[in-house]
Structure formats: C-alpha cells, structure tokens
C-alpha cells in the first residue's frame, strides 16, 4: 500500500541547476497536485492536474513546470533553481475534485 | 493576502483536557472546510471535514464547528492524547477544482 511516493526525499542543488521531482500514486486517482511548504506560510499550490492530460497553474507557479506523464505520475521540474525555491515539496492525489487528498512524504529541497 | 488564517502558531495542553484549534477565512463563498494533521517528516493526513450546510461534524474525539457568519471554524479534540501532538492545518476547498487553500498551521503539544 504505497499510496503517494515521492523521490527523492532530500536534495541539495546549486543555484542555476535543474532537477525534476518525481511523484507516483497507485490509488487510481484522477487528480494530482504539487504543493510547497514554507515556515509560517502553510502549504501553497504550485500546479495541479485535474485529470490525465491536463495541467493548470496554482498559486505559486513561477519557476516551475510540470508533466502529467500518465495517470500515475506527475513530475515537477525546476529549470534553474533559485534559493527562494528552498522548501519542502509535497505531492498529493485525489480520486476526483470532491474527494480527500492523500499526500506523499515530501521532498526537502535546499538551493545554495 | 492570506485567505485562511490560523492565528495561533502553537498550543500546549495537558493530556486528557480539550484542545481547541481555531481558523478564520475571508471569503464567504467558501463552502467546504477540512483539517489536516501533520507529523514531522511526513505528509499531511486528512482528519475531518465539514460542508457549509452544517455547523458541526463529529468523528470520535474530533469535532469541527463552523460559524459561517463569523467566517470561523474550530477543531476540538477531547480528550487530548500525547499522540495528537502534531501540526494541524485548516484548509478550504473553493469551488469544484479539488485545490486546497491552507492556513499557516498550529503546532499542538499534548503533555503527559
């Protein structure tokens, strides 16, 4: 019962480097989301995918791109990392828009 | 502008007593509210929700109260247990997109 799996769990990047955060769910969920959590800010939505083949911007999309590779997988890419992108990133999925969201364990990213 | 606010960053209660966590929101159109619980190094997990057609929802030791006129909701935990020590996030799900808007979180410590 893996649920939502994120890789990697930790990453340190230098400013300007690129990387992709991977997320996969095995619950046959239609909707997937990427959030970031910063101290004192709660979780903020970066991008979401309501269904396979669609993606939309959330509250803080700048500096990120996403790919809904298939129904199971939703990746988040940082093309040129900046220190402001130091955060904990959470992927989530839900069966549909009305269902509760299940979260992965998070990826702690530090950009130096 | 923070649409969902949890004004108390932390709360400490004695085991067996009641914990009350508060949340305020700004938009009277919000109609679905949730509480998530988060342990360190884990993703948030869904705890309880309430629709705007209700003013109370109960699940075991957890009860959520909604005061629409005050745009305020609260989570009551009775009796509190040390295992309840975690960060609690209030969230709203606007419209039918599945997106969540989170508050900043309140860290609850339940002392034995």
PDB file of C-alpha atoms in Angstrom:
ATOM      1  CA  UNK A   1       0.000   0.000   0.000  1.00  0.00           C
ATOM      2  CA  UNK A   2       2.443   2.668  -1.192  1.00  0.00           C
ATOM      3  CA  UNK A   3      -0.104   5.466  -1.719  1.00  0.00           C
ATOM      4  CA  UNK A   4       1.758   8.550  -2.969  1.00  0.00           C
ATOM      5  CA  UNK A   5       5.504   8.103  -3.440  1.00  0.00           C
ATOM      6  CA  UNK A   6       7.898  10.990  -3.929  1.00  0.00           C
ATOM      7  CA  UNK A   7      11.529  10.826  -4.961  1.00  0.00           C
ATOM      8  CA  UNK A   8      13.988  11.983  -3.868  1.00  0.00           C
ATOM      9  CA  UNK A   9      13.348  12.624  -0.175  1.00  0.00           C
ATOM     10  CA  UNK A  10      16.218  15.109   0.137  1.00  0.00           C
ATOM     11  CA  UNK A  11      18.149  17.150  -2.415  1.00  0.00           C
ATOM     12  CA  UNK A  12      20.702  19.937  -2.350  1.00  0.00           C
ATOM     13  CA  UNK A  13      21.096  21.991  -5.514  1.00  0.00           C
ATOM     14  CA  UNK A  14      23.335  24.820  -6.509  1.00  0.00           C
ATOM     15  CA  UNK A  15      21.748  27.989  -7.847  1.00  0.00           C
ATOM     16  CA  UNK A  16      21.041  27.579 -11.543  1.00  0.00           C
ATOM     17  CA  UNK A  17      20.953  23.790 -11.544  1.00  0.00           C
ATOM     18  CA  UNK A  18      17.902  21.947 -12.766  1.00  0.00           C
ATOM     19  CA  UNK A  19      16.116  18.927 -11.369  1.00  0.00           C
ATOM     20  CA  UNK A  20      12.871  17.005 -11.544  1.00  0.00           C
ATOM     21  CA  UNK A  21      10.874  15.870  -8.539  1.00  0.00           C
ATOM     22  CA  UNK A  22       9.034  12.643  -9.195  1.00  0.00           C
ATOM     23  CA  UNK A  23       5.637  11.652  -7.852  1.00  0.00           C
ATOM     24  CA  UNK A  24       3.675   8.477  -8.424  1.00  0.00           C
ATOM     25  CA  UNK A  25       0.402   7.222  -6.956  1.00  0.00           C
ATOM     26  CA  UNK A  26      -1.032   3.727  -7.049  1.00  0.00           C
ATOM     27  CA  UNK A  27      -4.585   4.540  -5.963  1.00  0.00           C
ATOM     28  CA  UNK A  28      -6.002   5.057  -9.455  1.00  0.00           C
ATOM     29  CA  UNK A  29      -6.608   8.702  -8.635  1.00  0.00           C
ATOM     30  CA  UNK A  30      -7.504  11.147 -11.374  1.00  0.00           C
ATOM     31  CA  UNK A  31      -6.255  14.405  -9.830  1.00  0.00           C
ATOM     32  CA  UNK A  32      -2.736  15.197  -8.713  1.00  0.00           C
ATOM     33  CA  UNK A  33      -1.173  18.255  -7.083  1.00  0.00           C
ATOM     34  CA  UNK A  34       2.158  19.807  -6.154  1.00  0.00           C
ATOM     35  CA  UNK A  35       2.415  21.985  -3.029  1.00  0.00           C
ATOM     36  CA  UNK A  36       5.292  23.663  -1.303  1.00  0.00           C
ATOM     37  CA  UNK A  37       5.501  24.266   2.438  1.00  0.00           C
ATOM     38  CA  UNK A  38       7.449  27.158   3.861  1.00  0.00           C
ATOM     39  CA  UNK A  39       7.732  28.243   7.511  1.00  0.00           C
ATOM     40  CA  UNK A  40       4.786  30.391   8.552  1.00  0.00           C
ATOM     41  CA  UNK A  41       3.097  30.006   5.155  1.00  0.00           C
ATOM     42  CA  UNK A  42       1.289  26.694   5.306  1.00  0.00           C
ATOM     43  CA  UNK A  43       1.133  24.735   2.057  1.00  0.00           C
ATOM     44  CA  UNK A  44       0.722  26.591  -1.228  1.00  0.00           C
ATOM     45  CA  UNK A  45      -0.363  25.053  -4.506  1.00  0.00           C
ATOM     46  CA  UNK A  46       2.193  25.186  -7.312  1.00  0.00           C
ATOM     47  CA  UNK A  47       0.463  23.222 -10.095  1.00  0.00           C
ATOM     48  CA  UNK A  48      -2.274  20.682 -10.348  1.00  0.00           C
ATOM     49  CA  UNK A  49      -3.616  18.187 -12.830  1.00  0.00           C
ATOM     50  CA  UNK A  50      -7.349  17.599 -12.635  1.00  0.00           C
ATOM     51  CA  UNK A  51      -7.091  14.592 -14.941  1.00  0.00           C
ATOM     52  CA  UNK A  52      -4.614  12.844 -17.180  1.00  0.00           C
ATOM     53  CA  UNK A  53      -3.595  15.161 -19.985  1.00  0.00           C
ATOM     54  CA  UNK A  54      -4.419  18.424 -18.224  1.00  0.00           C
ATOM     55  CA  UNK A  55      -2.356  20.724 -16.032  1.00  0.00           C
ATOM     56  CA  UNK A  56      -3.092  24.121 -14.529  1.00  0.00           C
ATOM     57  CA  UNK A  57      -1.257  26.735 -12.525  1.00  0.00           C
ATOM     58  CA  UNK A  58      -1.811  27.119  -8.834  1.00  0.00           C
ATOM     59  CA  UNK A  59      -0.968  29.975  -6.510  1.00  0.00           C
ATOM     60  CA  UNK A  60       2.859  29.974  -6.936  1.00  0.00           C
ATOM     61  CA  UNK A  61       3.764  28.503 -10.373  1.00  0.00           C
ATOM     62  CA  UNK A  62       6.661  30.784 -11.318  1.00  0.00           C
ATOM     63  CA  UNK A  63       9.949  28.940 -11.783  1.00  0.00           C
ATOM     64  CA  UNK A  64       8.299  25.533 -12.143  1.00  0.00           C
ATOM     65  CA  UNK A  65       6.981  23.278 -14.862  1.00  0.00           C
ATOM     66  CA  UNK A  66       5.008  20.075 -14.573  1.00  0.00           C
ATOM     67  CA  UNK A  67       4.291  16.998 -16.632  1.00  0.00           C
ATOM     68  CA  UNK A  68       1.410  14.596 -16.149  1.00  0.00           C
ATOM     69  CA  UNK A  69       3.230  11.656 -17.682  1.00  0.00           C
ATOM     70  CA  UNK A  70       0.323   9.248 -17.294  1.00  0.00           C
ATOM     71  CA  UNK A  71      -2.449   8.665 -14.795  1.00  0.00           C
ATOM     72  CA  UNK A  72       0.013   7.521 -12.110  1.00  0.00           C
ATOM     73  CA  UNK A  73       2.829  10.031 -12.438  1.00  0.00           C
ATOM     74  CA  UNK A  74       3.081  13.809 -12.042  1.00  0.00           C
ATOM     75  CA  UNK A  75       6.521  15.394 -12.089  1.00  0.00           C
ATOM     76  CA  UNK A  76       7.673  18.862 -11.052  1.00  0.00           C
ATOM     77  CA  UNK A  77      10.661  20.440 -12.775  1.00  0.00           C
ATOM     78  CA  UNK A  78      12.856  23.299 -11.667  1.00  0.00           C
ATOM     79  CA  UNK A  79      14.679  24.553 -14.748  1.00  0.00           C
ATOM     80  CA  UNK A  80      17.047  26.953 -12.974  1.00  0.00           C
ATOM     81  CA  UNK A  81      16.897  26.597  -9.216  1.00  0.00           C
ATOM     82  CA  UNK A  82      16.956  29.681  -7.009  1.00  0.00           C
ATOM     83  CA  UNK A  83      17.469  29.975  -3.226  1.00  0.00           C
ATOM     84  CA  UNK A  84      13.823  31.127  -2.954  1.00  0.00           C
ATOM     85  CA  UNK A  85      12.822  27.627  -4.057  1.00  0.00           C
ATOM     86  CA  UNK A  86      14.306  26.121  -0.897  1.00  0.00           C
ATOM     87  CA  UNK A  87      11.267  24.423   0.587  1.00  0.00           C
ATOM     88  CA  UNK A  88       9.558  21.157   1.346  1.00  0.00           C
ATOM     89  CA  UNK A  89       7.588  19.925  -1.640  1.00  0.00           C
ATOM     90  CA  UNK A  90       4.538  17.707  -1.302  1.00  0.00           C
ATOM     91  CA  UNK A  91       2.778  15.796  -3.999  1.00  0.00           C
ATOM     92  CA  UNK A  92      -0.850  14.826  -3.437  1.00  0.00           C
ATOM     93  CA  UNK A  93      -3.564  12.966  -5.272  1.00  0.00           C
ATOM     94  CA  UNK A  94      -7.318  12.585  -5.044  1.00  0.00           C
ATOM     95  CA  UNK A  95      -9.838  10.409  -6.827  1.00  0.00           C
ATOM     96  CA  UNK A  96     -11.663  13.459  -8.080  1.00  0.00           C
ATOM     97  CA  UNK A  97     -12.220  17.101  -7.199  1.00  0.00           C
ATOM     98  CA  UNK A  98     -14.606  16.250  -4.365  1.00  0.00           C
ATOM     99  CA  UNK A  99     -12.525  13.564  -2.677  1.00  0.00           C
ATOM    100  CA  UNK A 100      -9.960  13.974   0.065  1.00  0.00           C
ATOM    101  CA  UNK A 101      -6.357  14.431  -0.985  1.00  0.00           C
ATOM    102  CA  UNK A 102      -3.630  11.992   0.032  1.00  0.00           C
ATOM    103  CA  UNK A 103      -0.124  13.366   0.422  1.00  0.00           C
ATOM    104  CA  UNK A 104       3.327  11.943  -0.125  1.00  0.00           C
ATOM    105  CA  UNK A 105       6.080  12.155   2.493  1.00  0.00           C
ATOM    106  CA  UNK A 106       7.626  15.239   0.936  1.00  0.00           C
ATOM    107  CA  UNK A 107      10.913  16.242  -0.687  1.00  0.00           C
ATOM    108  CA  UNK A 108      13.144  18.590   1.267  1.00  0.00           C
ATOM    109  CA  UNK A 109      14.972  20.748  -1.266  1.00  0.00           C
ATOM    110  CA  UNK A 110      17.771  23.157  -0.422  1.00  0.00           C
ATOM    111  CA  UNK A 111      19.154  25.536  -3.040  1.00  0.00           C
ATOM    112  CA  UNK A 112      22.509  27.078  -2.142  1.00  0.00           C
TER     113      UNK A 112
ATOM    114  CA  UNK B   1      -3.337  38.094   1.250  1.00  0.00           C
ATOM    115  CA  UNK B   2      -3.896  35.101   3.450  1.00  0.00           C
ATOM    116  CA  UNK B   3      -7.390  33.749   2.733  1.00  0.00           C
ATOM    117  CA  UNK B   4      -7.188  31.186   5.527  1.00  0.00           C
ATOM    118  CA  UNK B   5      -5.609  32.201   8.815  1.00  0.00           C
ATOM    119  CA  UNK B   6      -4.581  30.261  11.862  1.00  0.00           C
ATOM    120  CA  UNK B   7      -3.508  32.973  14.244  1.00  0.00           C
ATOM    121  CA  UNK B   8      -2.096  30.722  16.944  1.00  0.00           C
ATOM    122  CA  UNK B   9       1.239  29.217  15.862  1.00  0.00           C
ATOM    123  CA  UNK B  10       1.289  26.871  18.840  1.00  0.00           C
ATOM    124  CA  UNK B  11      -0.882  25.394  21.571  1.00  0.00           C
ATOM    125  CA  UNK B  12       0.057  23.332  24.610  1.00  0.00           C
ATOM    126  CA  UNK B  13      -2.493  21.316  26.607  1.00  0.00           C
ATOM    127  CA  UNK B  14      -2.435  18.656  29.264  1.00  0.00           C
ATOM    128  CA  UNK B  15      -3.296  15.081  28.384  1.00  0.00           C
ATOM    129  CA  UNK B  16      -6.998  14.421  28.926  1.00  0.00           C
ATOM    130  CA  UNK B  17      -8.029  18.052  28.510  1.00  0.00           C
ATOM    131  CA  UNK B  18      -9.667  19.671  25.500  1.00  0.00           C
ATOM    132  CA  UNK B  19      -7.630  21.109  22.637  1.00  0.00           C
ATOM    133  CA  UNK B  20      -9.269  23.864  20.599  1.00  0.00           C
ATOM    134  CA  UNK B  21      -7.657  24.934  17.357  1.00  0.00           C
ATOM    135  CA  UNK B  22      -9.038  27.929  15.526  1.00  0.00           C
ATOM    136  CA  UNK B  23      -9.178  29.042  11.923  1.00  0.00           C
ATOM    137  CA  UNK B  24     -10.580  32.124  10.184  1.00  0.00           C
ATOM    138  CA  UNK B  25     -11.282  32.629   6.498  1.00  0.00           C
ATOM    139  CA  UNK B  26     -12.002  35.685   4.429  1.00  0.00           C
ATOM    140  CA  UNK B  27     -14.276  34.572   1.599  1.00  0.00           C
ATOM    141  CA  UNK B  28     -17.911  33.904   2.465  1.00  0.00           C
ATOM    142  CA  UNK B  29     -18.245  31.864  -0.752  1.00  0.00           C
ATOM    143  CA  UNK B  30     -16.042  29.086   0.632  1.00  0.00           C
ATOM    144  CA  UNK B  31     -18.252  26.076   1.259  1.00  0.00           C
ATOM    145  CA  UNK B  32     -16.058  23.124   2.191  1.00  0.00           C
ATOM    146  CA  UNK B  33     -13.551  23.055   5.005  1.00  0.00           C
ATOM    147  CA  UNK B  34     -11.026  20.477   6.123  1.00  0.00           C
ATOM    148  CA  UNK B  35      -8.497  19.808   8.840  1.00  0.00           C
ATOM    149  CA  UNK B  36      -5.229  18.010   8.142  1.00  0.00           C
ATOM    150  CA  UNK B  37      -2.752  16.691  10.672  1.00  0.00           C
ATOM    151  CA  UNK B  38       0.970  16.527  10.017  1.00  0.00           C
ATOM    152  CA  UNK B  39       3.718  14.722  11.881  1.00  0.00           C
ATOM    153  CA  UNK B  40       7.385  15.656  11.318  1.00  0.00           C
ATOM    154  CA  UNK B  41       8.919  14.195   8.157  1.00  0.00           C
ATOM    155  CA  UNK B  42       5.521  13.008   6.944  1.00  0.00           C
ATOM    156  CA  UNK B  43       2.930  14.405   4.597  1.00  0.00           C
ATOM    157  CA  UNK B  44      -0.335  15.860   5.893  1.00  0.00           C
ATOM    158  CA  UNK B  45      -3.135  13.390   6.508  1.00  0.00           C
ATOM    159  CA  UNK B  46      -6.829  14.168   6.297  1.00  0.00           C
ATOM    160  CA  UNK B  47      -8.549  14.388   9.658  1.00  0.00           C
ATOM    161  CA  UNK B  48     -12.085  15.723   9.342  1.00  0.00           C
ATOM    162  CA  UNK B  49     -14.148  17.979   7.104  1.00  0.00           C
ATOM    163  CA  UNK B  50     -17.355  19.984   7.146  1.00  0.00           C
ATOM    164  CA  UNK B  51     -19.621  21.376   4.489  1.00  0.00           C
ATOM    165  CA  UNK B  52     -21.150  24.836   4.798  1.00  0.00           C
ATOM    166  CA  UNK B  53     -24.624  23.294   5.069  1.00  0.00           C
ATOM    167  CA  UNK B  54     -23.661  22.018   8.519  1.00  0.00           C
ATOM    168  CA  UNK B  55     -22.408  23.748  11.633  1.00  0.00           C
ATOM    169  CA  UNK B  56     -20.900  20.700  13.321  1.00  0.00           C
ATOM    170  CA  UNK B  57     -19.282  17.428  12.330  1.00  0.00           C
ATOM    171  CA  UNK B  58     -18.052  14.835  14.789  1.00  0.00           C
ATOM    172  CA  UNK B  59     -15.717  11.877  14.346  1.00  0.00           C
ATOM    173  CA  UNK B  60     -14.725  10.168  17.544  1.00  0.00           C
ATOM    174  CA  UNK B  61     -12.625  12.525  19.638  1.00  0.00           C
ATOM    175  CA  UNK B  62     -12.576  15.144  16.891  1.00  0.00           C
ATOM    176  CA  UNK B  63     -15.313  17.707  16.287  1.00  0.00           C
ATOM    177  CA  UNK B  64     -15.257  20.571  13.835  1.00  0.00           C
ATOM    178  CA  UNK B  65     -17.523  23.568  14.339  1.00  0.00           C
ATOM    179  CA  UNK B  66     -18.353  26.067  11.616  1.00  0.00           C
ATOM    180  CA  UNK B  67     -19.631  29.591  12.254  1.00  0.00           C
ATOM    181  CA  UNK B  68     -20.434  30.968   8.813  1.00  0.00           C
ATOM    182  CA  UNK B  69     -21.481  34.417   9.993  1.00  0.00           C
ATOM    183  CA  UNK B  70     -18.114  34.863  11.717  1.00  0.00           C
ATOM    184  CA  UNK B  71     -16.215  33.032   8.948  1.00  0.00           C
ATOM    185  CA  UNK B  72     -14.635  30.917  11.640  1.00  0.00           C
ATOM    186  CA  UNK B  73     -14.109  27.251  12.242  1.00  0.00           C
ATOM    187  CA  UNK B  74     -12.603  25.352  15.099  1.00  0.00           C
ATOM    188  CA  UNK B  75     -11.361  21.844  15.782  1.00  0.00           C
ATOM    189  CA  UNK B  76     -11.996  20.347  19.204  1.00  0.00           C
ATOM    190  CA  UNK B  77     -10.071  17.316  20.398  1.00  0.00           C
ATOM    191  CA  UNK B  78     -11.489  15.661  23.507  1.00  0.00           C
ATOM    192  CA  UNK B  79      -9.770  14.114  25.347  1.00  0.00           C
ATOM    193  CA  UNK B  80      -6.362  15.127  24.062  1.00  0.00           C
ATOM    194  CA  UNK B  81      -3.686  12.440  23.907  1.00  0.00           C
ATOM    195  CA  UNK B  82       0.111  12.727  23.557  1.00  0.00           C
ATOM    196  CA  UNK B  83      -0.153  11.076  20.127  1.00  0.00           C
ATOM    197  CA  UNK B  84      -2.204  14.084  18.991  1.00  0.00           C
ATOM    198  CA  UNK B  85       0.936  16.225  19.167  1.00  0.00           C
ATOM    199  CA  UNK B  86       1.404  17.415  15.591  1.00  0.00           C
ATOM    200  CA  UNK B  87       0.883  20.388  13.291  1.00  0.00           C
ATOM    201  CA  UNK B  88      -2.769  20.952  12.389  1.00  0.00           C
ATOM    202  CA  UNK B  89      -3.664  22.705   9.155  1.00  0.00           C
ATOM    203  CA  UNK B  90      -7.009  24.200   8.394  1.00  0.00           C
ATOM    204  CA  UNK B  91      -7.878  24.204   4.676  1.00  0.00           C
ATOM    205  CA  UNK B  92     -10.695  25.231   2.370  1.00  0.00           C
ATOM    206  CA  UNK B  93     -11.623  23.707  -0.967  1.00  0.00           C
ATOM    207  CA  UNK B  94     -13.020  26.510  -3.119  1.00  0.00           C
ATOM    208  CA  UNK B  95     -15.308  25.727  -5.996  1.00  0.00           C
ATOM    209  CA  UNK B  96     -15.024  22.300  -7.614  1.00  0.00           C
ATOM    210  CA  UNK B  97     -11.379  22.250  -8.615  1.00  0.00           C
ATOM    211  CA  UNK B  98     -10.050  19.991  -5.862  1.00  0.00           C
ATOM    212  CA  UNK B  99      -7.463  22.617  -4.945  1.00  0.00           C
ATOM    213  CA  UNK B 100      -6.836  23.312  -1.280  1.00  0.00           C
ATOM    214  CA  UNK B 101      -6.004  26.638   0.362  1.00  0.00           C
ATOM    215  CA  UNK B 102      -4.204  26.073   3.637  1.00  0.00           C
ATOM    216  CA  UNK B 103      -3.747  28.092   6.780  1.00  0.00           C
ATOM    217  CA  UNK B 104      -0.316  28.519   8.313  1.00  0.00           C
ATOM    218  CA  UNK B 105      -0.735  25.660  10.741  1.00  0.00           C
ATOM    219  CA  UNK B 106      -0.884  25.348  14.528  1.00  0.00           C
ATOM    220  CA  UNK B 107       1.577  23.137  16.404  1.00  0.00           C
ATOM    221  CA  UNK B 108      -0.227  21.235  19.149  1.00  0.00           C
ATOM    222  CA  UNK B 109       1.729  19.756  22.037  1.00  0.00           C
ATOM    223  CA  UNK B 110      -0.119  17.456  24.400  1.00  0.00           C
ATOM    224  CA  UNK B 111       1.809  16.949  27.611  1.00  0.00           C
ATOM    225  CA  UNK B 112       1.520  13.662  29.530  1.00  0.00           C
TER     226      UNK B 112
END
